[in-house]
Amino acid sequence: MWRIGCVAMASATALLSWSAVAAPPDISGTWLPVESLSTPWPDPLPLTDSARARYAAFDPDRDEPASFCMPLGTPRNTTSGTSALEVLQASDRVYFVFQPNLLNAETRRVYLGKPLPAADPDRLPTWLGMSSGKWEGQTLAVETIEMEPQAILNGNGLTHSGGLKVRERWHLARDPERGRLLVNDLVLEDADTFSSPVRLKRVFAWAPDARLAEGQCSERLWIDQIWRHRLREHAAARKAGAK
């Protein structure tokens, strides 16, 4: 009996140890971006010829979706802004709540253990895309597809196609000055935009007292957008009539 008891205790101890190692880390809570530890966009960007032309033609008054209460979208909500990120973690999904500006709070839902669906030409893209994730040890690996092409990737007007794929690896780290960190290593792949994959790193510091602010979107911004479109239409009509 003593021998059996020892074996049982050893098995239980091994099981507990395995569970402790296998358990994913707790990344929930609020975090603030740390620009000095993050990696900016590469310069020069590895753009295709068509993407370079679109980049050069960007007009912020006309083409910046955030000016008209549109979301920044994925991955721009992750890689820009100075406001807090809130993470809510469950067993089957992880929520990332961003507020990269005072206009919108954007909530990304990463479903764990559910593969991305097969491509469907009838399915419309979304600003935040479709995300699937899984824990690989202490790292949350996420893949996101089907992001709205109207969204831009940075404040300078970098566009993307409907074929953009974003791969992320979220993990915890420590800094001697800032303490607990949440690190996101990103890889962006889009054959219509980039001649090679683009790699970025976004670092957030633990900020338990940080709070997300209330959004400030209003009908005035929508009316302003409609008015600007109408002015451009009139200008184009006058120009065409002059010819």
mmCIF file of C-alpha atoms in Angstrom, residues 42-203:
data_model
loop_
_atom_site.group_PDB
_atom_site.id
_atom_site.type_symbol
_atom_site.label_atom_id
_atom_site.label_comp_id
_atom_site.label_asym_id
_atom_site.label_seq_id
_atom_site.Cartn_x
_atom_site.Cartn_y
_atom_site.Cartn_z
ATOM 1 C CA PRO A 42 11.038 49.991 -41.912
ATOM 2 C CA ASP A 43 12.492 52.797 -43.999
ATOM 3 C CA PRO A 44 12.422 52.387 -46.907
ATOM 4 C CA LEU A 45 9.305 50.263 -47.096
ATOM 5 C CA PRO A 46 9.498 47.208 -49.391
ATOM 6 C CA LEU A 47 6.622 48.379 -51.600
ATOM 7 C CA THR A 48 5.480 47.095 -54.955
ATOM 8 C CA ASP A 49 5.216 49.652 -57.755
ATOM 9 C CA SER A 50 1.420 49.874 -57.492
ATOM 10 C CA ALA A 51 1.554 50.299 -53.708
ATOM 11 C CA ARG A 52 4.191 53.022 -54.043
ATOM 12 C CA ALA A 53 1.922 54.932 -56.436
ATOM 13 C CA ARG A 54 -1.034 54.692 -54.046
ATOM 14 C CA TYR A 55 1.178 55.760 -51.158
ATOM 15 C CA ALA A 56 2.325 58.869 -53.028
ATOM 16 C CA ALA A 57 -1.255 59.804 -53.958
ATOM 17 C CA PHE A 58 -2.570 59.703 -50.376
ATOM 18 C CA ASP A 59 -4.505 62.828 -49.355
ATOM 19 C CA PRO A 60 -5.188 62.876 -45.576
ATOM 20 C CA ASP A 61 -8.168 65.237 -45.966
ATOM 21 C CA ARG A 62 -9.765 62.848 -48.415
ATOM 22 C CA ASP A 63 -8.445 59.404 -47.575
ATOM 23 C CA GLU A 64 -7.982 59.218 -43.773
ATOM 24 C CA PRO A 65 -10.853 56.981 -42.570
ATOM 25 C CA ALA A 66 -10.360 57.906 -38.904
ATOM 26 C CA SER A 67 -11.255 61.523 -39.724
ATOM 27 C CA PHE A 68 -14.790 60.323 -40.428
ATOM 28 C CA CYS A 69 -15.295 58.024 -37.442
ATOM 29 C CA MET A 70 -14.121 54.910 -39.238
ATOM 30 C CA PRO A 71 -11.997 52.471 -37.216
ATOM 31 C CA LEU A 72 -8.245 52.410 -37.628
ATOM 32 C CA GLY A 73 -8.590 48.683 -38.196
ATOM 33 C CA THR A 74 -6.144 45.831 -37.830
ATOM 34 C CA PRO A 75 -3.181 46.087 -37.534
ATOM 35 C CA ARG A 76 -3.048 49.891 -37.282
ATOM 36 C CA ASN A 77 -4.961 49.844 -33.998
ATOM 37 C CA THR A 78 -2.145 47.718 -32.577
ATOM 38 C CA THR A 79 0.821 49.597 -33.988
ATOM 39 C CA SER A 80 -0.178 53.232 -33.421
ATOM 40 C CA GLY A 81 -1.582 55.524 -30.762
ATOM 41 C CA THR A 82 -0.619 56.336 -27.195
ATOM 42 C CA SER A 83 -3.800 55.303 -25.380
ATOM 43 C CA ALA A 84 -4.335 52.224 -23.251
ATOM 44 C CA LEU A 85 -4.877 48.686 -24.476
ATOM 45 C CA GLU A 86 -7.228 46.531 -22.421
ATOM 46 C CA VAL A 87 -6.984 42.740 -22.661
ATOM 47 C CA LEU A 88 -9.759 40.419 -21.491
ATOM 48 C CA GLN A 89 -8.774 36.766 -21.459
ATOM 49 C CA ALA A 90 -11.078 33.744 -21.427
ATOM 50 C CA SER A 91 -10.508 30.054 -22.016
ATOM 51 C CA ASP A 92 -11.831 30.117 -25.587
ATOM 52 C CA ARG A 93 -11.053 33.664 -26.734
ATOM 53 C CA VAL A 94 -9.040 36.794 -26.018
ATOM 54 C CA TYR A 95 -10.430 40.302 -26.409
ATOM 55 C CA PHE A 96 -8.115 43.186 -27.304
ATOM 56 C CA VAL A 97 -9.774 46.568 -26.726
ATOM 57 C CA PHE A 98 -7.847 49.417 -28.342
ATOM 58 C CA GLN A 99 -8.459 53.122 -28.225
ATOM 59 C CA PRO A 100 -5.789 54.471 -30.564
ATOM 60 C CA ASN A 101 -7.586 57.828 -30.779
ATOM 61 C CA LEU A 102 -10.498 59.513 -29.008
ATOM 62 C CA LEU A 103 -12.924 58.650 -31.789
ATOM 63 C CA ASN A 104 -13.337 54.909 -31.474
ATOM 64 C CA ALA A 105 -12.708 52.032 -29.134
ATOM 65 C CA GLU A 106 -12.011 48.961 -31.252
ATOM 66 C CA THR A 107 -12.507 45.436 -29.920
ATOM 67 C CA ARG A 108 -10.699 42.571 -31.587
ATOM 68 C CA ARG A 109 -11.889 39.056 -30.812
ATOM 69 C CA VAL A 110 -9.321 36.306 -31.151
ATOM 70 C CA TYR A 111 -10.980 32.882 -31.078
ATOM 71 C CA LEU A 112 -8.740 30.173 -29.664
ATOM 72 C CA GLY A 113 -8.465 26.751 -31.236
ATOM 73 C CA LYS A 114 -10.831 27.598 -34.095
ATOM 74 C CA PRO A 115 -9.196 27.560 -37.542
ATOM 75 C CA LEU A 116 -9.885 30.380 -39.943
ATOM 76 C CA PRO A 117 -12.688 29.591 -42.403
ATOM 77 C CA ALA A 118 -12.007 28.828 -46.041
ATOM 78 C CA ALA A 119 -11.976 31.778 -48.421
ATOM 79 C CA ASP A 120 -15.436 32.869 -49.549
ATOM 80 C CA PRO A 121 -15.814 35.550 -52.271
ATOM 81 C CA ASP A 122 -19.287 36.401 -50.949
ATOM 82 C CA ARG A 123 -18.007 37.200 -47.447
ATOM 83 C CA LEU A 124 -17.286 40.894 -46.954
ATOM 84 C CA PRO A 125 -14.063 42.028 -45.280
ATOM 85 C CA THR A 126 -14.224 43.834 -41.938
ATOM 86 C CA TRP A 127 -12.166 46.607 -40.368
ATOM 87 C CA LEU A 128 -10.786 44.307 -37.679
ATOM 88 C CA GLY A 129 -10.571 41.150 -39.778
ATOM 89 C CA MET A 130 -11.118 37.539 -38.751
ATOM 90 C CA SER A 131 -8.668 36.298 -36.122
ATOM 91 C CA SER A 132 -7.759 32.810 -34.958
ATOM 92 C CA GLY A 133 -5.292 32.145 -32.159
ATOM 93 C CA LYS A 134 -3.640 29.403 -30.175
ATOM 94 C CA TRP A 135 -1.277 29.208 -27.233
ATOM 95 C CA GLU A 136 2.181 27.948 -28.121
ATOM 96 C CA GLY A 137 3.694 27.555 -24.691
ATOM 97 C CA GLN A 138 3.803 31.049 -23.201
ATOM 98 C CA THR A 139 3.103 32.793 -26.525
ATOM 99 C CA LEU A 140 -0.272 33.635 -28.066
ATOM 100 C CA ALA A 141 0.035 33.091 -31.836
ATOM 101 C CA VAL A 142 -2.632 34.925 -33.854
ATOM 102 C CA GLU A 143 -3.426 34.972 -37.564
ATOM 103 C CA THR A 144 -5.793 37.573 -39.031
ATOM 104 C CA ILE A 145 -7.231 37.762 -42.559
ATOM 105 C CA GLU A 146 -9.988 39.521 -44.541
ATOM 106 C CA MET A 147 -9.325 43.093 -43.411
ATOM 107 C CA GLU A 148 -11.133 46.012 -45.038
ATOM 108 C CA PRO A 149 -8.957 47.469 -47.857
ATOM 109 C CA GLN A 150 -10.340 50.956 -47.126
ATOM 110 C CA ALA A 151 -8.339 50.901 -43.894
ATOM 111 C CA ILE A 152 -4.801 52.237 -44.075
ATOM 112 C CA LEU A 153 -1.839 50.726 -42.272
ATOM 113 C CA ASN A 154 -0.294 53.909 -40.909
ATOM 114 C CA GLY A 155 -0.965 57.630 -40.650
ATOM 115 C CA ASN A 156 0.965 58.330 -43.849
ATOM 116 C CA GLY A 157 -1.528 56.524 -46.035
ATOM 117 C CA LEU A 158 -0.002 53.090 -46.519
ATOM 118 C CA THR A 159 -2.749 51.013 -48.107
ATOM 119 C CA HIS A 160 -3.174 47.255 -48.399
ATOM 120 C CA SER A 161 -5.119 44.784 -50.487
ATOM 121 C CA GLY A 162 -7.775 42.296 -49.478
ATOM 122 C CA GLY A 163 -5.064 39.650 -49.398
ATOM 123 C CA LEU A 164 -3.283 41.108 -46.368
ATOM 124 C CA LYS A 165 -2.397 38.532 -43.726
ATOM 125 C CA VAL A 166 -1.210 39.563 -40.256
ATOM 126 C CA ARG A 167 0.615 37.140 -37.980
ATOM 127 C CA GLU A 168 1.173 38.117 -34.348
ATOM 128 C CA ARG A 169 2.999 36.598 -31.401
ATOM 129 C CA TRP A 170 1.989 38.067 -28.038
ATOM 130 C CA HIS A 171 4.117 37.244 -25.000
ATOM 131 C CA LEU A 172 5.126 38.650 -21.624
ATOM 132 C CA ALA A 173 8.561 40.061 -20.810
ATOM 133 C CA ARG A 174 10.198 42.135 -18.087
ATOM 134 C CA ASP A 175 12.091 45.418 -18.209
ATOM 135 C CA PRO A 176 14.335 46.613 -15.336
ATOM 136 C CA GLU A 177 12.745 50.066 -15.426
ATOM 137 C CA ARG A 178 9.168 49.449 -16.539
ATOM 138 C CA GLY A 179 8.574 46.033 -15.023
ATOM 139 C CA ARG A 180 6.016 43.778 -16.690
ATOM 140 C CA LEU A 181 5.719 44.113 -20.476
ATOM 141 C CA LEU A 182 3.384 42.743 -23.127
ATOM 142 C CA VAL A 183 5.184 42.308 -26.456
ATOM 143 C CA ASN A 184 3.556 41.855 -29.854
ATOM 144 C CA ASP A 185 5.789 40.701 -32.725
ATOM 145 C CA LEU A 186 3.979 41.231 -36.028
ATOM 146 C CA VAL A 187 4.593 40.007 -39.571
ATOM 147 C CA LEU A 188 2.567 41.562 -42.411
ATOM 148 C CA GLU A 189 2.285 39.685 -45.708
ATOM 149 C CA ASP A 190 0.564 41.142 -48.773
ATOM 150 C CA ALA A 191 1.908 40.317 -52.230
ATOM 151 C CA ASP A 192 0.041 43.263 -53.800
ATOM 152 C CA THR A 193 1.604 45.734 -51.362
ATOM 153 C CA PHE A 194 4.932 44.399 -50.106
ATOM 154 C CA SER A 195 7.771 42.816 -52.050
ATOM 155 C CA SER A 196 8.786 41.022 -48.839
ATOM 156 C CA PRO A 197 7.150 40.503 -45.415
ATOM 157 C CA VAL A 198 7.206 43.501 -43.059
ATOM 158 C CA ARG A 199 8.158 42.892 -39.426
ATOM 159 C CA LEU A 200 7.144 45.184 -36.570
ATOM 160 C CA LYS A 201 7.268 45.038 -32.784
ATOM 161 C CA ARG A 202 4.869 46.778 -30.424
ATOM 162 C CA VAL A 203 5.609 46.838 -26.688
#
